[in-house]
Amino acid sequence: MADIVRRFGWRHLRSAPTTHIRHHRRGELVHDGTGLSFWFRALTAALCEVPVDDREESMVFHARTADFQDVTVQATVTYRIADPAVAAERIDFSIDPDTGAWRGAPLPQISTLLTETAQQHALDVLARTPLSAALVDGVSAVRGRIADGLGDEPRLSATGIALVAVRVVAIRPEPEVERALRTPAREQIQQDADRATYERRANAVQRERAIAENELASKIELARQEELLVEQRGTNARREAEEKAAADGVRTEAEALRTVRLATAQAEATRAAGEARADAQSAWLRVHSEVDPATLHALTGSRLAENLPRIDSLTISPDVLTGLLAKLGAAGGTGHESPAPPTGDRR
């Protein structure tokens, strides 16, 4: 909307760079251009403000497919007024000289023209397209048909309107139909998810089984190694026992041989000692056999005297003395001279 200021019966208009201003005074075109700023009198001025920027028109309309299914089409048409002079002649873009507001409704008029024209071409395409095809390829088909139809529409070119772009945002069926169409896909997705879950579980079970088999193989190998270890320990113990037995046998044989040798030596020594004692005894006996009995008696007495304890006094009774004298007399009769008998007690 143009900015209009009052000053002393005059009006000053200042427009935006995106609006085209046409100023007529007494039927003659005085100002024509974009972004103008000028003074004018309200009683003699006829002003038109035509926007020349790109504008977007959003539209939502219903259509029916070839299989009699209702769909909703959401589209956006971008346009601009390429010829403001022609647009001002065909559509009322006049503004109030006091407020700068449009006196009519030019933009809703253009919107109705674009919406009805686009809807006509979209309905023509969807009426020959099944619902499944419309949902899959309908967006591009409808967009192309609307663009071609608006580009060839004579009313737009006659009004000075140029088409910039057409966008079809979505083509959607009714909620019940959409839910019905989603069901197979959801079921398929659910089946794929379940299959993925089952495969994941199967893979997990296989991995667990592989782990269990590896653990079992490890235990079997460990048991086999333990068996070999026990067998080796038994072999080592048996070998150690055999070696110990052999060593004990050698030691026993050595001790036995030593004992035999010692016994032999002791026997030899004993025999030698016995022989020596026998020889000495024989020599002693032989010497005593060659000595007369009196000498032997004397020796015996001396020996006896050596071994007897100390005698301080000796009392000889008459009977003992008589016996001794008788023996000495008997001995004197054999050629020896008997000694004189004792005369009294020996103290």
Short mmCIF file of C-alpha atoms in Angstrom, two decimals:
data_model
loop_
_atom_site.label_atom_id
_atom_site.label_comp_id
_atom_site.label_asym_id
_atom_site.label_seq_id
_atom_site.Cartn_x
_atom_site.Cartn_y
_atom_site.Cartn_z
CA MET A 1 0.00 0.00 0.00
CA ALA A 2 1.29 3.42 -1.00
CA ASP A 3 2.21 5.96 1.68
CA ILE A 4 0.15 9.14 1.20
CA VAL A 5 0.63 12.30 3.27
CA ARG A 6 -1.61 15.41 3.29
CA ARG A 7 -0.02 18.85 3.13
CA PHE A 8 -2.06 22.08 2.63
CA GLY A 9 -4.61 20.58 0.25
CA TRP A 10 -1.99 18.59 -1.61
CA ARG A 11 -1.16 14.89 -1.32
CA HIS A 12 2.25 13.33 -1.44
CA LEU A 13 2.55 9.71 -2.57
CA ARG A 14 5.54 7.52 -1.92
CA SER A 15 5.51 3.95 -3.30
CA ALA A 16 7.64 0.90 -2.68
CA PRO A 17 10.21 -0.34 -5.22
CA THR A 18 8.04 -3.43 -5.85
CA THR A 19 4.91 -1.53 -6.81
CA HIS A 20 4.07 0.12 -10.12
CA ILE A 21 2.21 3.45 -9.88
CA ARG A 22 0.06 4.92 -12.66
CA HIS A 23 -1.10 8.51 -12.11
CA HIS A 24 -3.74 9.98 -14.42
CA ARG A 25 -4.74 13.61 -14.25
CA ARG A 26 -7.78 14.71 -16.26
CA GLY A 27 -7.48 11.53 -18.30
CA GLU A 28 -3.81 11.96 -19.13
CA LEU A 29 -1.04 9.70 -17.79
CA VAL A 30 1.24 11.86 -15.71
CA HIS A 31 3.34 9.36 -13.74
CA ASP A 32 4.02 5.72 -14.67
CA GLY A 33 6.70 3.60 -13.01
CA THR A 34 7.92 1.74 -9.92
CA GLY A 35 9.09 3.35 -6.73
CA LEU A 36 7.69 6.81 -7.61
CA SER A 37 7.31 9.72 -5.24
CA PHE A 38 5.35 12.85 -6.25
CA TRP A 39 2.77 15.48 -5.23
CA PHE A 40 -0.77 15.49 -6.57
CA ARG A 41 -4.23 16.91 -6.02
CA ALA A 42 -6.84 14.44 -4.89
CA LEU A 43 -9.68 15.98 -6.87
CA THR A 44 -7.95 15.63 -10.26
CA ALA A 45 -5.90 12.47 -9.71
CA ALA A 46 -6.65 8.85 -10.62
CA LEU A 47 -4.12 6.50 -9.05
CA CYS A 48 -3.40 2.80 -9.65
CA GLU A 49 -0.97 0.69 -7.63
CA VAL A 50 0.04 -2.60 -9.28
CA PRO A 51 2.41 -4.94 -7.38
CA VAL A 52 5.16 -6.28 -9.63
CA ASP A 53 6.91 -8.59 -7.17
CA ASP A 54 6.61 -12.38 -7.23
CA ARG A 55 3.60 -13.59 -5.32
CA GLU A 56 2.62 -17.07 -4.21
CA GLU A 57 -0.87 -18.39 -4.29
CA SER A 58 -1.53 -21.47 -2.12
CA MET A 59 -4.52 -23.59 -3.06
CA VAL A 60 -6.16 -26.70 -1.69
CA PHE A 61 -8.93 -28.43 -3.63
CA HIS A 62 -10.59 -31.81 -3.90
CA ALA A 63 -10.58 -34.09 -6.92
CA ARG A 64 -11.76 -37.58 -7.87
CA THR A 65 -9.62 -40.26 -9.49
CA ALA A 66 -10.55 -42.71 -12.24
CA ASP A 67 -11.60 -45.31 -9.64
CA PHE A 68 -13.90 -42.79 -7.91
CA GLN A 69 -11.66 -42.08 -4.94
CA ASP A 70 -11.61 -38.60 -3.44
CA VAL A 71 -8.20 -36.98 -3.09
CA THR A 72 -7.00 -33.65 -1.79
CA VAL A 73 -4.51 -31.66 -3.87
CA GLN A 74 -2.28 -29.09 -2.22
CA ALA A 75 -0.40 -26.82 -4.62
CA THR A 76 1.30 -23.44 -4.79
CA VAL A 77 1.46 -21.17 -7.87
CA THR A 78 4.05 -18.40 -8.07
CA TYR A 79 3.17 -15.53 -10.42
CA ARG A 80 3.92 -11.88 -11.08
CA ILE A 81 2.29 -9.06 -13.02
CA ALA A 82 4.56 -8.63 -16.02
CA ASP A 83 2.59 -5.85 -17.69
CA PRO A 84 1.20 -3.44 -15.08
CA ALA A 85 -0.50 -1.25 -17.68
CA VAL A 86 -2.49 -4.14 -19.11
CA ALA A 87 -3.27 -5.47 -15.60
CA ALA A 88 -4.49 -2.00 -14.54
CA GLU A 89 -6.76 -1.87 -17.58
CA ARG A 90 -8.26 -5.37 -16.96
CA ILE A 91 -8.40 -5.40 -13.16
CA ASP A 92 -9.27 -2.61 -10.76
CA PHE A 93 -5.99 -1.61 -9.02
CA SER A 94 -7.18 1.93 -8.23
CA ILE A 95 -6.35 3.31 -4.78
CA ASP A 96 -7.95 5.90 -2.55
CA PRO A 97 -5.99 9.20 -2.88
CA ASP A 98 -6.47 9.87 0.83
CA THR A 99 -5.57 6.48 2.36
CA GLY A 100 -3.68 4.65 -0.40
CA ALA A 101 -5.83 1.53 0.01
CA TRP A 102 -7.25 -0.39 -2.92
CA ARG A 103 -10.85 0.43 -3.67
CA GLY A 104 -11.52 -3.07 -5.00
CA ALA A 105 -10.07 -6.53 -4.41
CA PRO A 106 -7.64 -7.12 -7.27
CA LEU A 107 -5.46 -9.77 -5.62
CA PRO A 108 -8.38 -12.05 -4.56
CA GLN A 109 -9.66 -11.73 -8.12
CA ILE A 110 -6.32 -12.91 -9.46
CA SER A 111 -6.24 -15.66 -6.84
CA THR A 112 -9.68 -16.93 -7.90
CA LEU A 113 -8.59 -16.90 -11.53
CA LEU A 114 -5.42 -18.88 -10.83
CA THR A 115 -7.10 -21.35 -8.44
CA GLU A 116 -9.98 -22.18 -10.74
CA THR A 117 -7.75 -22.53 -13.78
CA ALA A 118 -5.23 -24.76 -11.94
CA GLN A 119 -8.04 -26.83 -10.40
CA GLN A 120 -9.61 -27.37 -13.81
CA HIS A 121 -6.40 -28.81 -15.27
CA ALA A 122 -5.67 -30.90 -12.14
CA LEU A 123 -9.17 -32.39 -12.17
CA ASP A 124 -8.75 -33.25 -15.82
CA VAL A 125 -5.58 -35.22 -15.10
CA LEU A 126 -6.79 -36.99 -11.94
CA ALA A 127 -10.11 -37.99 -13.50
CA ARG A 128 -8.20 -40.27 -15.88
CA THR A 129 -5.69 -41.58 -13.30
CA PRO A 130 -6.31 -44.42 -10.81
CA LEU A 131 -5.72 -43.74 -7.15
CA SER A 132 -2.57 -45.85 -6.90
CA ALA A 133 -1.02 -44.15 -9.92
CA ALA A 134 -2.08 -40.74 -8.66
CA LEU A 135 -0.40 -41.34 -5.33
CA VAL A 136 2.78 -42.61 -6.99
CA ASP A 137 3.21 -40.39 -10.07
CA GLY A 138 0.37 -37.94 -9.70
CA VAL A 139 2.41 -35.10 -8.24
CA SER A 140 4.64 -34.68 -11.27
CA ALA A 141 1.76 -35.24 -13.70
CA VAL A 142 -0.48 -32.68 -12.01
CA ARG A 143 2.33 -30.16 -11.69
CA GLY A 144 3.19 -30.44 -15.38
CA ARG A 145 -0.43 -30.19 -16.44
CA ILE A 146 -1.09 -27.13 -14.27
CA ALA A 147 2.07 -25.40 -15.51
CA ASP A 148 1.18 -26.06 -19.12
CA GLY A 149 -2.44 -25.06 -18.64
CA LEU A 150 -1.64 -21.79 -16.87
CA GLY A 151 1.05 -20.98 -19.40
CA ASP A 152 -1.41 -21.42 -22.25
CA GLU A 153 -4.31 -19.72 -20.51
CA PRO A 154 -5.31 -16.68 -22.65
CA ARG A 155 -6.91 -14.80 -19.77
CA LEU A 156 -3.64 -14.66 -17.88
CA SER A 157 -1.64 -13.29 -20.77
CA ALA A 158 -4.47 -10.86 -21.56
CA THR A 159 -4.40 -9.69 -17.95
CA GLY A 160 -0.62 -9.21 -17.97
CA ILE A 161 0.06 -12.05 -15.52
CA ALA A 162 3.14 -14.23 -16.04
CA LEU A 163 3.58 -17.67 -14.45
CA VAL A 164 6.81 -18.10 -12.48
CA ALA A 165 6.54 -21.61 -10.97
CA VAL A 166 4.10 -24.33 -9.99
CA ARG A 167 4.57 -26.66 -7.04
CA VAL A 168 2.33 -29.55 -6.07
CA VAL A 169 2.98 -30.23 -2.41
CA ALA A 170 0.87 -33.38 -1.93
CA ILE A 171 -1.95 -35.52 -3.22
CA ARG A 172 -3.61 -37.29 -0.33
CA PRO A 173 -6.61 -39.63 -0.25
CA GLU A 174 -9.28 -39.69 2.43
CA PRO A 175 -8.16 -40.80 5.90
CA GLU A 176 -9.96 -44.17 5.72
CA VAL A 177 -8.50 -44.94 2.29
CA GLU A 178 -5.11 -43.77 3.40
CA ARG A 179 -5.21 -46.07 6.43
CA ALA A 180 -6.33 -48.95 4.21
CA LEU A 181 -3.49 -48.25 1.80
CA ARG A 182 -1.01 -48.02 4.64
CA THR A 183 -2.04 -51.36 6.10
CA PRO A 184 -0.26 -53.65 3.57
CA ALA A 185 2.85 -51.55 3.73
CA ARG A 186 2.75 -51.54 7.53
CA GLU A 187 2.16 -55.28 7.53
CA GLN A 188 5.09 -55.74 5.17
CA ILE A 189 7.25 -53.50 7.32
CA GLN A 190 6.15 -55.40 10.41
CA GLN A 191 6.90 -58.69 8.70
CA ASP A 192 10.31 -57.39 7.67
CA ALA A 193 10.90 -56.19 11.22
CA ASP A 194 9.80 -59.56 12.62
CA ARG A 195 11.98 -61.38 10.11
CA ALA A 196 14.90 -59.14 11.02
CA THR A 197 14.19 -59.85 14.69
CA TYR A 198 14.04 -63.59 14.07
CA GLU A 199 17.21 -63.47 11.99
CA ARG A 200 18.92 -61.46 14.69
CA ARG A 201 17.81 -63.98 17.30
CA ALA A 202 18.88 -66.85 15.04
CA ASN A 203 22.25 -65.21 14.53
CA ALA A 204 22.52 -64.67 18.26
CA VAL A 205 21.66 -68.35 18.89
CA GLN A 206 24.20 -69.43 16.29
CA ARG A 207 26.83 -67.21 17.84
CA GLU A 208 26.00 -68.55 21.29
CA ARG A 209 26.20 -72.09 19.94
CA ALA A 210 29.52 -71.31 18.30
CA ILE A 211 30.74 -69.85 21.58
CA ALA A 212 29.50 -72.92 23.47
CA GLU A 213 31.18 -75.22 20.93
CA ASN A 214 34.40 -73.26 21.27
CA GLU A 215 34.18 -73.47 25.05
CA LEU A 216 33.47 -77.22 24.83
CA ALA A 217 36.38 -77.69 22.44
CA SER A 218 38.56 -75.69 24.81
CA LYS A 219 37.43 -77.87 27.74
CA ILE A 220 38.08 -81.04 25.70
CA GLU A 221 41.51 -79.80 24.72
CA LEU A 222 42.18 -78.81 28.33
CA ALA A 223 41.08 -82.24 29.52
CA ARG A 224 43.31 -83.88 26.92
CA GLN A 225 46.20 -81.73 28.02
CA GLU A 226 45.45 -82.62 31.65
CA GLU A 227 45.36 -86.31 30.67
CA LEU A 228 48.73 -85.95 28.97
CA LEU A 229 49.98 -84.08 32.02
CA VAL A 230 48.76 -86.84 34.37
CA GLU A 231 50.28 -89.47 32.12
CA GLN A 232 53.54 -87.59 31.98
CA ARG A 233 53.48 -87.14 35.75
CA GLY A 234 52.87 -90.90 36.15
CA THR A 235 55.71 -91.64 33.77
CA ASN A 236 57.94 -89.24 35.65
CA ALA A 237 56.90 -90.74 39.01
CA ARG A 238 57.41 -94.27 37.71
CA ARG A 239 60.79 -93.34 36.30
CA GLU A 240 61.69 -91.60 39.55
CA ALA A 241 60.60 -94.69 41.53
CA GLU A 242 62.57 -96.93 39.19
CA GLU A 243 65.62 -94.75 39.51
CA LYS A 244 65.15 -94.55 43.28
CA ALA A 245 64.73 -98.34 43.45
CA ALA A 246 67.83 -98.78 41.32
CA ALA A 247 69.71 -96.37 43.56
CA ASP A 248 68.39 -98.17 46.65
CA GLY A 249 69.44 -101.49 45.11
CA VAL A 250 72.88 -100.18 44.39
CA ARG A 251 73.08 -98.70 47.87
CA THR A 252 71.78 -101.95 49.42
CA GLU A 253 74.24 -104.03 47.40
CA ALA A 254 77.02 -101.68 48.47
CA GLU A 255 75.93 -101.88 52.10
CA ALA A 256 75.55 -105.67 51.87
CA LEU A 257 78.96 -105.99 50.26
CA ARG A 258 80.36 -103.71 52.93
CA THR A 259 78.59 -105.74 55.64
CA VAL A 260 79.89 -108.98 54.11
CA ARG A 261 83.36 -107.57 53.91
CA LEU A 262 83.08 -106.22 57.44
CA ALA A 263 81.74 -109.57 58.68
CA THR A 264 84.48 -111.37 56.78
CA ALA A 265 87.07 -109.09 58.25
CA GLN A 266 85.56 -109.49 61.70
CA ALA A 267 85.46 -113.27 61.24
CA GLU A 268 89.02 -113.25 60.05
CA ALA A 269 89.98 -111.10 62.99
CA THR A 270 87.99 -113.28 65.39
CA ARG A 271 89.50 -116.41 63.89
CA ALA A 272 92.94 -114.88 64.04
CA ALA A 273 92.31 -113.77 67.62
CA GLY A 274 90.95 -117.25 68.48
CA GLU A 275 93.86 -118.88 66.84
CA ALA A 276 96.18 -116.52 68.70
CA ARG A 277 94.38 -117.25 71.97
CA ALA A 278 94.40 -120.97 71.17
CA ASP A 279 98.10 -120.80 70.39
CA ALA A 280 98.71 -118.84 73.55
CA GLN A 281 96.59 -121.28 75.55
CA SER A 282 98.37 -124.18 73.95
CA ALA A 283 101.72 -122.62 74.70
CA TRP A 284 100.55 -121.86 78.26
CA LEU A 285 99.35 -125.38 78.70
CA ARG A 286 102.46 -126.76 77.13
CA VAL A 287 104.65 -124.72 79.46
CA HIS A 288 102.63 -125.74 82.50
CA SER A 289 102.68 -129.33 81.45
CA GLU A 290 106.50 -129.26 81.44
CA VAL A 291 106.74 -127.63 84.89
CA ASP A 292 106.61 -129.80 88.06
CA PRO A 293 103.50 -129.66 90.25
CA ALA A 294 105.22 -127.89 93.08
CA THR A 295 106.12 -125.03 90.88
CA LEU A 296 102.64 -124.90 89.56
CA HIS A 297 101.30 -124.86 93.10
CA ALA A 298 103.68 -122.04 93.93
CA LEU A 299 102.62 -120.12 90.89
CA THR A 300 99.02 -120.78 91.72
CA GLY A 301 99.53 -119.54 95.22
CA SER A 302 101.32 -116.46 94.03
CA ARG A 303 98.58 -115.77 91.57
CA LEU A 304 96.02 -116.34 94.19
CA ALA A 305 97.90 -114.11 96.49
CA GLU A 306 98.01 -111.40 93.85
CA ASN A 307 94.28 -111.54 93.40
CA LEU A 308 93.36 -111.92 97.07
CA PRO A 309 92.57 -108.85 99.16
CA ARG A 310 95.01 -107.62 101.80
CA ILE A 311 95.26 -110.03 104.80
CA ASP A 312 96.32 -108.47 108.05
CA SER A 313 96.26 -111.69 110.08
CA LEU A 314 96.01 -115.42 109.30
CA THR A 315 94.89 -118.02 111.77
CA ILE A 316 95.65 -121.65 110.98
CA SER A 317 93.84 -124.24 113.00
CA PRO A 318 95.58 -127.50 114.04
CA ASP A 319 93.40 -129.48 111.66
CA VAL A 320 94.35 -127.35 108.70
CA LEU A 321 97.95 -127.39 109.66
CA THR A 322 97.89 -131.15 110.05
CA GLY A 323 96.40 -131.54 106.62
CA LEU A 324 98.94 -129.26 105.09
CA LEU A 325 101.79 -131.06 106.73
CA ALA A 326 100.46 -134.35 105.54
CA LYS A 327 100.33 -133.05 102.00
CA LEU A 328 103.80 -131.62 102.26
CA GLY A 329 105.03 -134.95 103.62
CA ALA A 330 103.50 -136.75 100.75
CA ALA A 331 105.15 -134.34 98.43
CA GLY A 332 108.53 -134.84 100.18
CA GLY A 333 108.28 -138.54 99.71
CA THR A 334 108.35 -137.93 96.04
CA GLY A 335 111.94 -136.61 96.29
CA HIS A 336 111.52 -133.06 97.45
CA GLU A 337 112.55 -131.77 100.80
CA SER A 338 109.55 -130.63 102.82
CA PRO A 339 109.75 -127.27 104.47
CA ALA A 340 109.71 -126.85 108.24
CA PRO A 341 106.25 -126.47 109.73
CA PRO A 342 105.25 -123.19 111.17
CA THR A 343 105.77 -122.82 114.87
CA GLY A 344 103.00 -120.48 115.77
CA ASP A 345 100.29 -118.02 114.63
CA ARG A 346 101.06 -115.54 111.91
CA ARG A 347 99.92 -112.11 112.60
#
